[in-house]
Short mmCIF file of C-alpha atoms in Angstrom, two decimals:
data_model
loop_
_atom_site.label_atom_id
_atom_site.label_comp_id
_atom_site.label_asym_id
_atom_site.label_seq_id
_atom_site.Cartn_x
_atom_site.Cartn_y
_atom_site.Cartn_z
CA UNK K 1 -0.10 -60.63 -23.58
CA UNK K 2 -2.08 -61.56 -26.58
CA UNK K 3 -4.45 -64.68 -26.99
CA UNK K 4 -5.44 -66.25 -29.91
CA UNK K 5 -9.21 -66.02 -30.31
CA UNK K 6 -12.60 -67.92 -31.68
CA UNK K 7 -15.70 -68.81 -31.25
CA UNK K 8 -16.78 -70.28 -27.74
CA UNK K 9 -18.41 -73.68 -29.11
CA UNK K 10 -18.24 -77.20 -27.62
CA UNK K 11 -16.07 -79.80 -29.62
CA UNK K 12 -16.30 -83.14 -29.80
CA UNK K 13 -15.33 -85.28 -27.32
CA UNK K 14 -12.51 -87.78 -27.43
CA UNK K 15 -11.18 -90.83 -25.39
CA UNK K 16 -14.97 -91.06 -23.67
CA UNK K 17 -15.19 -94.10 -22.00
CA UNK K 18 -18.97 -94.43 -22.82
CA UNK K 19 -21.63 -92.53 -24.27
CA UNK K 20 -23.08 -92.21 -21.28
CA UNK K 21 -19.80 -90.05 -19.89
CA UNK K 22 -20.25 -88.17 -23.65
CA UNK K 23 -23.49 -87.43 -22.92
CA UNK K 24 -22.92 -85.89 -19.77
CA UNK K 25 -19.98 -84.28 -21.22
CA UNK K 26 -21.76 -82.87 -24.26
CA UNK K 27 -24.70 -81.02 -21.94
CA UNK K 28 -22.41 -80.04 -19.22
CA UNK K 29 -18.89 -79.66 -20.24
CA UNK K 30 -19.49 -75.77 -20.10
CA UNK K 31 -18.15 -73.35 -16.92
CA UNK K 32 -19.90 -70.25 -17.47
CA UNK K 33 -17.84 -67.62 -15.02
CA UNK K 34 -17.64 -64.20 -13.59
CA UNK K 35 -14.43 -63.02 -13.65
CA UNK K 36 -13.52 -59.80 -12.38
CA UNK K 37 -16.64 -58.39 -14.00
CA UNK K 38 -16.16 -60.10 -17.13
CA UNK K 39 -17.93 -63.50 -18.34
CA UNK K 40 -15.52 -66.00 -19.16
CA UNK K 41 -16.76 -69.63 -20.74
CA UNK K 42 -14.29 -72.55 -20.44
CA UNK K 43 -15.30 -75.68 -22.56
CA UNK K 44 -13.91 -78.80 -21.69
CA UNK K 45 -12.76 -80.55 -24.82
CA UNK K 46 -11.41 -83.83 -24.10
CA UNK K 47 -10.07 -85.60 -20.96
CA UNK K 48 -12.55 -84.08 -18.36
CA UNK K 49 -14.53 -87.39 -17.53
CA UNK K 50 -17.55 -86.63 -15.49
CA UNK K 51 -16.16 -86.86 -11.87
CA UNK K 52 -13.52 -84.43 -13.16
CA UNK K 53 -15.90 -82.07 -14.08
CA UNK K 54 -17.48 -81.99 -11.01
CA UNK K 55 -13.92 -81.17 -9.11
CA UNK K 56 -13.53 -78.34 -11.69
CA UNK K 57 -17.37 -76.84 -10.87
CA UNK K 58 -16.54 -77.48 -7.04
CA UNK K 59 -13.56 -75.91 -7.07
CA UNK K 60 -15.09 -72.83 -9.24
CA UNK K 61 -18.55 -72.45 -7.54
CA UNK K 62 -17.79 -69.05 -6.31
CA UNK K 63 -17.65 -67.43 -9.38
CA UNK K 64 -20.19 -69.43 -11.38
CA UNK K 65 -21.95 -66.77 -13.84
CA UNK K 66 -25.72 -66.85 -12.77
CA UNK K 67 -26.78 -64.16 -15.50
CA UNK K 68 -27.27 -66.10 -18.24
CA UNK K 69 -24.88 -63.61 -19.84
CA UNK K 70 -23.25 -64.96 -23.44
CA UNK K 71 -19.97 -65.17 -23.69
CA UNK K 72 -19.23 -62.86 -27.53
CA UNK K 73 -15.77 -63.28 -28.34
CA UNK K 74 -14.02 -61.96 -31.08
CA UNK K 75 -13.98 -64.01 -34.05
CA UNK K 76 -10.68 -66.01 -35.33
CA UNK K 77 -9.37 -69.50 -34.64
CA UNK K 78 -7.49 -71.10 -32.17
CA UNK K 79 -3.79 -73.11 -33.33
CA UNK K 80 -5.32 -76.66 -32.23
CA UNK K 81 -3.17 -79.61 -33.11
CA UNK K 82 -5.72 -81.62 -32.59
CA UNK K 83 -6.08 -85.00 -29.60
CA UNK K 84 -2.61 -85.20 -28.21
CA UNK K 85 -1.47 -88.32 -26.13
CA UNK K 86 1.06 -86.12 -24.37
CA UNK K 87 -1.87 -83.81 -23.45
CA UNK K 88 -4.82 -85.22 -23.04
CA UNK K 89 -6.52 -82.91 -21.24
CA UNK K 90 -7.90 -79.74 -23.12
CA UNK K 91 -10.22 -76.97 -22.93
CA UNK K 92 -10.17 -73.48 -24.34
CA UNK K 93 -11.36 -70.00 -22.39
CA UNK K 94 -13.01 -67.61 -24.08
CA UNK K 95 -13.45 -63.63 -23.69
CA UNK K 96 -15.07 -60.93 -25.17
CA UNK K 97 -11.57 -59.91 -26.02
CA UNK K 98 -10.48 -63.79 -27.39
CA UNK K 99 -10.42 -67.45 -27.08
CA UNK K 100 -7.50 -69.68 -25.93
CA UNK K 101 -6.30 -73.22 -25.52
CA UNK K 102 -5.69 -74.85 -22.55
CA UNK K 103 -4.12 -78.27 -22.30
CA UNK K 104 -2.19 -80.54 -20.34
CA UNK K 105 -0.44 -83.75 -19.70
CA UNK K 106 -2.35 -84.66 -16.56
CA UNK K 107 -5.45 -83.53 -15.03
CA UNK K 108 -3.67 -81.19 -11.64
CA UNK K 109 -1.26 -79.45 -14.48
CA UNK K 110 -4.59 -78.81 -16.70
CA UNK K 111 -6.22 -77.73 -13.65
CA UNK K 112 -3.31 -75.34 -13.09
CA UNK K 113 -2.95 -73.48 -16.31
CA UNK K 114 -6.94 -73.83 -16.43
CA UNK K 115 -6.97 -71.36 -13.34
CA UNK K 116 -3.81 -69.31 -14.95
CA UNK K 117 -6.19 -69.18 -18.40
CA UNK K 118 -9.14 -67.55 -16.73
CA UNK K 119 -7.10 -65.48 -14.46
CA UNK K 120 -5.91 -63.81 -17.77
CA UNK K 121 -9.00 -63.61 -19.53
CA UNK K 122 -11.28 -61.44 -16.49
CA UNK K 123 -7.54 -59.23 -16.18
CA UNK K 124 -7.55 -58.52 -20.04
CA UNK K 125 -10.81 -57.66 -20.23
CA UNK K 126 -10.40 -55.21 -17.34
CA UNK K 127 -7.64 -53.42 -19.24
CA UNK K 128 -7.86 -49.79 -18.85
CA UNK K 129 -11.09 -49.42 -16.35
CA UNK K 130 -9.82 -51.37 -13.25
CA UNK K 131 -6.90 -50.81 -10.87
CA UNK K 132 -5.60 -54.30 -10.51
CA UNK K 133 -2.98 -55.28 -8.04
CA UNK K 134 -1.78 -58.84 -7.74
CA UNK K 135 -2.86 -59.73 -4.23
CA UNK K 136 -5.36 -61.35 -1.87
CA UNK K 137 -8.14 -59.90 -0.56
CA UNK K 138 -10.62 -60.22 2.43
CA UNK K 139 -13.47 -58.41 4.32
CA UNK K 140 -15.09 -57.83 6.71
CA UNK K 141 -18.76 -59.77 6.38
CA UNK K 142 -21.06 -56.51 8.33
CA UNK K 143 -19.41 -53.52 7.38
CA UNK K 144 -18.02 -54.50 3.65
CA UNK K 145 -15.10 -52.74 4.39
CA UNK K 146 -11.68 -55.20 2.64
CA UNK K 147 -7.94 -55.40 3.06
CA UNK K 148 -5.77 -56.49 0.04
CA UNK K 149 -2.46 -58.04 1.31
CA UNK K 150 0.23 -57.36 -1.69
CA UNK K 151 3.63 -59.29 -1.98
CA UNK K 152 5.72 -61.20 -3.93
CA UNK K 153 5.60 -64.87 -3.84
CA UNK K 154 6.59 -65.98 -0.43
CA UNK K 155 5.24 -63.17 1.78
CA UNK K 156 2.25 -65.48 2.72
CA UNK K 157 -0.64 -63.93 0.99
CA UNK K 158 -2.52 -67.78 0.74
CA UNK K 159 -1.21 -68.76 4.00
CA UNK K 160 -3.00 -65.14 5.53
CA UNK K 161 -5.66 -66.07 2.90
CA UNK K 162 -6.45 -69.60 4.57
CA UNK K 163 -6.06 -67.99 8.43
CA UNK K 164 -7.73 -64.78 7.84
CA UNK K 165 -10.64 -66.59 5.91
CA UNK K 166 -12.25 -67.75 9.01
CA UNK K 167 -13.51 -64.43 10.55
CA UNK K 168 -13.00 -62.60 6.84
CA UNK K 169 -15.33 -62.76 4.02
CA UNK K 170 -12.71 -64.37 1.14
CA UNK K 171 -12.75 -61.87 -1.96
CA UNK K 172 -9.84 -63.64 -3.67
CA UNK K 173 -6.56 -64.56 -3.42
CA UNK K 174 -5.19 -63.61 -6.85
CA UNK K 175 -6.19 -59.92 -8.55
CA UNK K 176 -7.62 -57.39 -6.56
CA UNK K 177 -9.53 -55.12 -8.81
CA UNK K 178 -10.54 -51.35 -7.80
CA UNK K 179 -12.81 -49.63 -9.88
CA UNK K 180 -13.57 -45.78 -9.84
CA UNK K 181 -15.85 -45.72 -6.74
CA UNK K 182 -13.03 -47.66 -4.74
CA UNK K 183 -15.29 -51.19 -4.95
CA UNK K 184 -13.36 -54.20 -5.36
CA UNK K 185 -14.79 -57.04 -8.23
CA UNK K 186 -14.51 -59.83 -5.88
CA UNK K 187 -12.59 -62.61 -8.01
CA UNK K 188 -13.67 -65.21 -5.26
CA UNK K 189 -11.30 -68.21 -7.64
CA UNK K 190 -10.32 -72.00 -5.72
CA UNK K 191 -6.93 -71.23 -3.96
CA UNK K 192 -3.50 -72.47 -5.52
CA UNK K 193 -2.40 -74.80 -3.04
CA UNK K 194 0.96 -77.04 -2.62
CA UNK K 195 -0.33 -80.32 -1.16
CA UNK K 196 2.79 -82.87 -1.44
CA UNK K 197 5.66 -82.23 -3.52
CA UNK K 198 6.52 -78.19 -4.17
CA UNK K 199 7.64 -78.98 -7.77
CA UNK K 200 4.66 -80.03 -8.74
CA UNK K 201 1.71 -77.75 -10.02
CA UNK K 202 -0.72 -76.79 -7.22
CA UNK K 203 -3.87 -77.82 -6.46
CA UNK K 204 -6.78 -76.06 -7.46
CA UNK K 205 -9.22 -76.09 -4.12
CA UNK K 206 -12.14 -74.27 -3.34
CA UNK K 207 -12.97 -72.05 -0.59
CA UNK K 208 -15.85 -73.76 0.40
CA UNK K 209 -13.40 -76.88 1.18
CA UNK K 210 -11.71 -74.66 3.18
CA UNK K 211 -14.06 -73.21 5.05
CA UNK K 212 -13.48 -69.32 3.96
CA UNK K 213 -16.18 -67.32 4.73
CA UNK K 214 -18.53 -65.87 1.87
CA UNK K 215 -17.39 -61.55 1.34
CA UNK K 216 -20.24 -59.41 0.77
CA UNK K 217 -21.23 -58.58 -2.93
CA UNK K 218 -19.77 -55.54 -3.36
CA UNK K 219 -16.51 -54.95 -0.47
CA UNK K 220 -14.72 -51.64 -0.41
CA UNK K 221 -11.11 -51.43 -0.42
CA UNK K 222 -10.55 -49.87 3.31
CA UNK K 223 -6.62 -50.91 3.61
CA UNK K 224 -3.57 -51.78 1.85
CA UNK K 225 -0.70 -54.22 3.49
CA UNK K 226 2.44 -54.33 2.37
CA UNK K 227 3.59 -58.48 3.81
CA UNK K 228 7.03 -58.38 5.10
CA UNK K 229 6.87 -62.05 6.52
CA UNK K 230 9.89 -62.54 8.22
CA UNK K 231 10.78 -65.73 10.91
CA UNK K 232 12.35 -63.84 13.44
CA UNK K 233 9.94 -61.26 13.63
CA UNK K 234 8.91 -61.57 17.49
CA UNK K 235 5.33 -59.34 17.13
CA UNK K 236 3.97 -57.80 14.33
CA UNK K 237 4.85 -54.08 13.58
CA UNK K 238 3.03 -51.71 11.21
CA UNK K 239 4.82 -49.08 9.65
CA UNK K 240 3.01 -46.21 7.87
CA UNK K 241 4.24 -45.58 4.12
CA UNK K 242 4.08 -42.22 2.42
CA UNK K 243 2.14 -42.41 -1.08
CA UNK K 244 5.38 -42.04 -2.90
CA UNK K 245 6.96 -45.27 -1.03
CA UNK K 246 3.80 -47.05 -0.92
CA UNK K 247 3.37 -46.49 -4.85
CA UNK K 248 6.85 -47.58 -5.88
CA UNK K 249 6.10 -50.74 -3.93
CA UNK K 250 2.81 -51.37 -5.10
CA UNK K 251 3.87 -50.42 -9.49
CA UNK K 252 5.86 -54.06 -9.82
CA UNK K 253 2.14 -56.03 -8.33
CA UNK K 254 -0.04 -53.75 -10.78
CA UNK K 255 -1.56 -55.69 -14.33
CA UNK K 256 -1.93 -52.91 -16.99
CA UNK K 257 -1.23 -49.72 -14.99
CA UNK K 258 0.11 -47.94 -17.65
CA UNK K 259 -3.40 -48.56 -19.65
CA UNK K 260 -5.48 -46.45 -17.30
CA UNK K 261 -6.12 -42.59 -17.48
CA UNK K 262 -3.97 -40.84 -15.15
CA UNK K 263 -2.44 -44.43 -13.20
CA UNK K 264 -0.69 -42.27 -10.44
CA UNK K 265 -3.68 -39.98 -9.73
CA UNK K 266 -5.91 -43.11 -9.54
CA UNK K 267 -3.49 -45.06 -7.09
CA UNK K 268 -2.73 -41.93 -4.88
CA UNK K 269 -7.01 -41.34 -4.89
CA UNK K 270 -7.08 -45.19 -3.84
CA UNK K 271 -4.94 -44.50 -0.87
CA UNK K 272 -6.13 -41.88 0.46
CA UNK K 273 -9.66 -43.71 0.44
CA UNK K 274 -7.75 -46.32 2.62
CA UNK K 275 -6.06 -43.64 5.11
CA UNK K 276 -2.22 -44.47 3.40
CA UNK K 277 -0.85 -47.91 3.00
CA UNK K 278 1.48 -49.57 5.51
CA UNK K 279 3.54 -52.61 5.87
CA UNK K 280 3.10 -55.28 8.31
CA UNK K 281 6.17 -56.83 9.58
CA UNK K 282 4.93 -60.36 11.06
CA UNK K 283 6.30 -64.24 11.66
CA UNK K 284 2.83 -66.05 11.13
CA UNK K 285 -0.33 -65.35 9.34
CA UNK K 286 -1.93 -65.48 13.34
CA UNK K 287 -0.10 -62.29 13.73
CA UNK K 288 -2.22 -60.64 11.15
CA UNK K 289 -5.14 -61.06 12.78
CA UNK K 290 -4.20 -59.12 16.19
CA UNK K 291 -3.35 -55.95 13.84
CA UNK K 292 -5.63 -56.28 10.87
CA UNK K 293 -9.18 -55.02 12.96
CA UNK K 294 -7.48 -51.77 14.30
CA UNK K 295 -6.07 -51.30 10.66
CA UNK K 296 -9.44 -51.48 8.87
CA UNK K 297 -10.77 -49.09 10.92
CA UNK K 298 -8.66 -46.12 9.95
CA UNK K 299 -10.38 -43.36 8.17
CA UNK K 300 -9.54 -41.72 4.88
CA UNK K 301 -6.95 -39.35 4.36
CA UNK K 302 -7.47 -35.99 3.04
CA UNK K 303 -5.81 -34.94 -0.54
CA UNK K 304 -2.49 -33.14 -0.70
CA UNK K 305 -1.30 -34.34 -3.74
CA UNK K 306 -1.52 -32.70 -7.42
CA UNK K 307 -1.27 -33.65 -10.97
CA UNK K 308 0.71 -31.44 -12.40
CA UNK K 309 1.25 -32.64 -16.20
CA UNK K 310 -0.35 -29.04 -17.28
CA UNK K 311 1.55 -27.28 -14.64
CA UNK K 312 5.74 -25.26 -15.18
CA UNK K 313 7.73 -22.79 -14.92
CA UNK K 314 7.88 -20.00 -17.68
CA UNK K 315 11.31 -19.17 -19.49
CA UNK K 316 13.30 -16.45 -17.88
CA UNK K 317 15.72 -13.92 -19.72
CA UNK K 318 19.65 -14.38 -18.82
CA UNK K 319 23.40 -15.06 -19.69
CA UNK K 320 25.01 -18.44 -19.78
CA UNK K 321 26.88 -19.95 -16.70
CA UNK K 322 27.83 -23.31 -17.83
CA UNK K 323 29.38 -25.02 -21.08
CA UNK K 324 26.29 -25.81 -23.23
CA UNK K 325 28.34 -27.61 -25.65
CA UNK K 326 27.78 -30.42 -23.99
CA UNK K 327 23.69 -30.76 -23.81
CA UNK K 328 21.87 -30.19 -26.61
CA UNK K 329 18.60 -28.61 -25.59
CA UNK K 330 16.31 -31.08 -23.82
CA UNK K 331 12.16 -31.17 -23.13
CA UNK K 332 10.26 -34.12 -21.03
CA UNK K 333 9.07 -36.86 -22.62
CA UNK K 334 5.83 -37.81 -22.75
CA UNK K 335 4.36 -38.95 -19.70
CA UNK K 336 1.29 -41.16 -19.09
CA UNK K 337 0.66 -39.12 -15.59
CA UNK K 338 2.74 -37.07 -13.17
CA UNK K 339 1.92 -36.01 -9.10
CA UNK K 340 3.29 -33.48 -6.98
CA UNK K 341 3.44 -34.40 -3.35
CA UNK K 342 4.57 -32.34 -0.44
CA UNK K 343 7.11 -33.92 1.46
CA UNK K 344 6.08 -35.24 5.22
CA UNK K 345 9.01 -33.10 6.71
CA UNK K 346 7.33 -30.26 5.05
CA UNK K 347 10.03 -28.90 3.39
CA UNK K 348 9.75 -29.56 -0.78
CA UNK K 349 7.99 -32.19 -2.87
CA UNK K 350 8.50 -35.10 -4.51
CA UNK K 351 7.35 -36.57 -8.35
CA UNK K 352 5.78 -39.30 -8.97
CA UNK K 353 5.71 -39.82 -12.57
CA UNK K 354 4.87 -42.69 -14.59
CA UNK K 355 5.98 -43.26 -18.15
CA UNK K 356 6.50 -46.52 -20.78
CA UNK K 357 9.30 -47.57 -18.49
CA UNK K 358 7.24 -47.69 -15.35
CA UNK K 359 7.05 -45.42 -12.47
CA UNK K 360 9.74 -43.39 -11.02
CA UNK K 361 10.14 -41.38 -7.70
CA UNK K 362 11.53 -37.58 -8.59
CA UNK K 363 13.20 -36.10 -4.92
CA UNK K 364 16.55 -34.10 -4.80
CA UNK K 365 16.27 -31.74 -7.27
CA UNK K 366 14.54 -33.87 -9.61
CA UNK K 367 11.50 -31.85 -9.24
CA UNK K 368 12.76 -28.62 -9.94
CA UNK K 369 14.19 -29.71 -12.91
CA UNK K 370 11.16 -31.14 -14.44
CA UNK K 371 9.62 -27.66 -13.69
CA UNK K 372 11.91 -25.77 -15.13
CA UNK K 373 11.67 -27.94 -18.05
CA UNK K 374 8.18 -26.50 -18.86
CA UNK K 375 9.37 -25.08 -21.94
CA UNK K 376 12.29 -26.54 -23.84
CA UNK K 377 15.64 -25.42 -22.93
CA UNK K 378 19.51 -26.45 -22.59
CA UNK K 379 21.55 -26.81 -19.43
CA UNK K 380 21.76 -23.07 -19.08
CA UNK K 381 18.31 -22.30 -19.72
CA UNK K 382 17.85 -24.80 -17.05
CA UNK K 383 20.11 -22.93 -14.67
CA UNK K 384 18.49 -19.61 -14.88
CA UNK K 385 15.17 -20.68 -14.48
CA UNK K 386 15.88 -22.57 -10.79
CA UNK K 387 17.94 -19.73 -9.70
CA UNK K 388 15.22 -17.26 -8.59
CA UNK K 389 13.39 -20.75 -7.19
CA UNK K 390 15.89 -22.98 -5.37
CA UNK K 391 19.09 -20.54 -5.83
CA UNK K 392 22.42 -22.19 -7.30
CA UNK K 393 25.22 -22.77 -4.33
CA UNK K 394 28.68 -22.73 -4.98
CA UNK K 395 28.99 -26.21 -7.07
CA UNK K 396 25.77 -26.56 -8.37
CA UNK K 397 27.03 -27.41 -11.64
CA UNK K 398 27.88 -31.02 -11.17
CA UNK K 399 24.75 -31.76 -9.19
CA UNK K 400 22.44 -30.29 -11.88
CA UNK K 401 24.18 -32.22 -14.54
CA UNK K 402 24.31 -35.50 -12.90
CA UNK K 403 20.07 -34.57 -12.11
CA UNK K 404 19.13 -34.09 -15.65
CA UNK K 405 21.20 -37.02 -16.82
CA UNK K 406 19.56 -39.34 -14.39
CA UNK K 407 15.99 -38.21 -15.94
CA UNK K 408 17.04 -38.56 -19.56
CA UNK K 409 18.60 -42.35 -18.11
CA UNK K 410 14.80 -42.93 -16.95
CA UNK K 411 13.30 -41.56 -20.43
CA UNK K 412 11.66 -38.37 -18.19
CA UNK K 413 13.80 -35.82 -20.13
CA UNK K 414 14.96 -36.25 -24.05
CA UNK K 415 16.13 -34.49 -26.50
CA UNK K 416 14.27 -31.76 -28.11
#
């Protein structure tokens, strides 16, 4: 997603009951933030009255910027309509990477897209550096070490969030961002709360209201959960998930995977710092916290896994079998990463490969195909080059087809 971008500069301030409140305004109507690494400057335009302002610097205390670090962005303007009476409240958040506009018709919807605004600004600028999965995040306050509890809406992440807080250090309950030594950038934001009616937008409280404990400065990611919140779950169970399982789970809660070098190598590095992911099948957050101290505990795993973009098979000599008038001759695509991992039975591998579509999970024959696929070939080619590997049972035929059409159907294998 693109912003629009400009300067980070105070405008003038309309509907100001006094210029007393404009004064206040004019010196203070700046949140300078830290978010997800990146400094982020909100400037309240018009609407904010002073008591307002306050709620808003409450509610963000956690990640006020102390730094004194100047917000640069990148010049341009901002589309600005100018004061609206059907949204009076306005402020614009600004980047290094751009500026935008944030307005609405009353103060809890401002507040709202105000926290969606900045959310999008610190995951922007991470673009490309961080591993970012959309989920909540808590540690433990002596040894640093942090869980991040992934799900889709529902699963309970703020509910865990509000439960867990209490023993936990609160890292955030949003974007949990990994960089390359496996160190989250706490993103400690007010929580998105429904308080009366579920239609309407949430309120935007702060930890300290609630209580949440303060994470250390610099938590490392020790465990992945997988919420499977479920009401007639009568005790929690953990189940262990392979890398492949837990990645294709994890892809669809990632910001801007594709953008970083070798996304599959980073995420299968990430858990095997956290000894394998695993989902938690539970009925209240309370059950989290009977399994979540044993969990964080667990060491690392060791590496089995390879990248194997670089890596084939080498053409072989040898006659036809099959009708090649049918497939023209086909090569893979290009991929933005690709890892080999052995299968727990023991017995074969399976691909994890990640292209513009997303990421896709290679087992069957998959594999073998995208092997023999080293150099360009047709069907045939394709054929002679698994025989000496995997061998070719009676039948093969319509298995092989129906294998490489499935890749070229994911954009793994095209034409050459």
């Amino acid at each position: 997603m693109t912003t629009g971008s400009a300067a980070s500069t105070h405008q003038g301030i309309e509907g100001s009951n006094s210029a007393e409140e404009a004064t206040i305004l004019a010196g203070k109507g700046e949140l300078k933030l830290r978010v997800l690494g990146a400094a982020v400057s909100v400037v309240l335009q018009a609407g904010v009255t002073p008591d307002l302002h306050a709620e808003l610097r409450r509610a963000w205390s956690r990640c006020l910027d102390q730094s004194g670090e100047s917000v640069q962005a990148v010049s341009g303007s901002v589309a600005d309509s100018g004061h609206s009476d059907e949204r009076p409240f306005r402020a614009t958040v600004s980047s290094a990477v751009g500026t935008a506009l944030v307005a609405g018709r009353t103060f809890r919807e401002f507040a709202s897209d105000l926290t969606s605004a900045v959310t999008l600004a610190g995951i922007t600028a991470g673009r490309g550096a961080l591993v970012m999965l959309h989920a909540a995040a808590l540690a433990d306050g002596k040894t640093g070490r942090a869980v991040a509890l992934v799900g889709r809406s529902g699963m309970g992440k703020t509910t865990a969030t509000r439960r867990l807080g209490a023993a936990l250090g609160y890292v955030t309950d949003e974007t949990v961002a990994v960089d390359g030594s496996g160190k989250i950038v706490p993103y400690p934001k007010p929580l998105s709360l429904i308080v009366e009616d579920p239609t309407a937008p949430k309120h935007q409280i702060s930890p300290e209201d609630l209580g949440l404990l303060v994470a250390p400065a610099a938590p490392t990611l020790a465990l992945i959960v997988l919420l499977d919140r479920k009401p007639g779950a009568a005790v929690p169970k953990v189940t262990p998930l392979s890398h492949g399982e837990a990645i294709i789970e994890l892809a669809p809660h990632t910001s801007s995977l594709g953008e970083i070098r070798q996304p599959v190598s980073r995420l299968c590095g990430i858990l095997d710092a956290t000894g394998g992911a695993v989902r938690v099948t539970y009925r209240e957050a309370g059950d989290l916290a009977t399994v979540l101290p044993a969990l964080l505990k667990r060491p690392a795993i060791s590496k089995t896994w390879t990248s194997v973009l670089r890596g084939g098979t080498k053409p072989s000599e040898g006659q036809p079998r099959l009708d090649a008038a049918r497939f023209t001759v086909l090569k893979r695509a290009d991929l933005l990463d690709a890892v080999e991992i052995p299968l727990p039975s023991g017995h074969g591998t399976e691909l994890i490969v990640m292209n513009g579509q997303g990421v896709v999970r290679l087992t069957g024959i998959g594999p073998a195909i995208w092997h023999a696929l080293a150099t360009p070939c047709d069907l045939n080619g394709i054929a002679e080059r698994l025989a000496p590997h995997i061998g070719l049972p009676s039948g093969y035929e319509s298995q092989l087809r129906n294998g490489v059409e499935e890749l070229r159907t994911h954009g793994i294998l095209m034409d050459a």
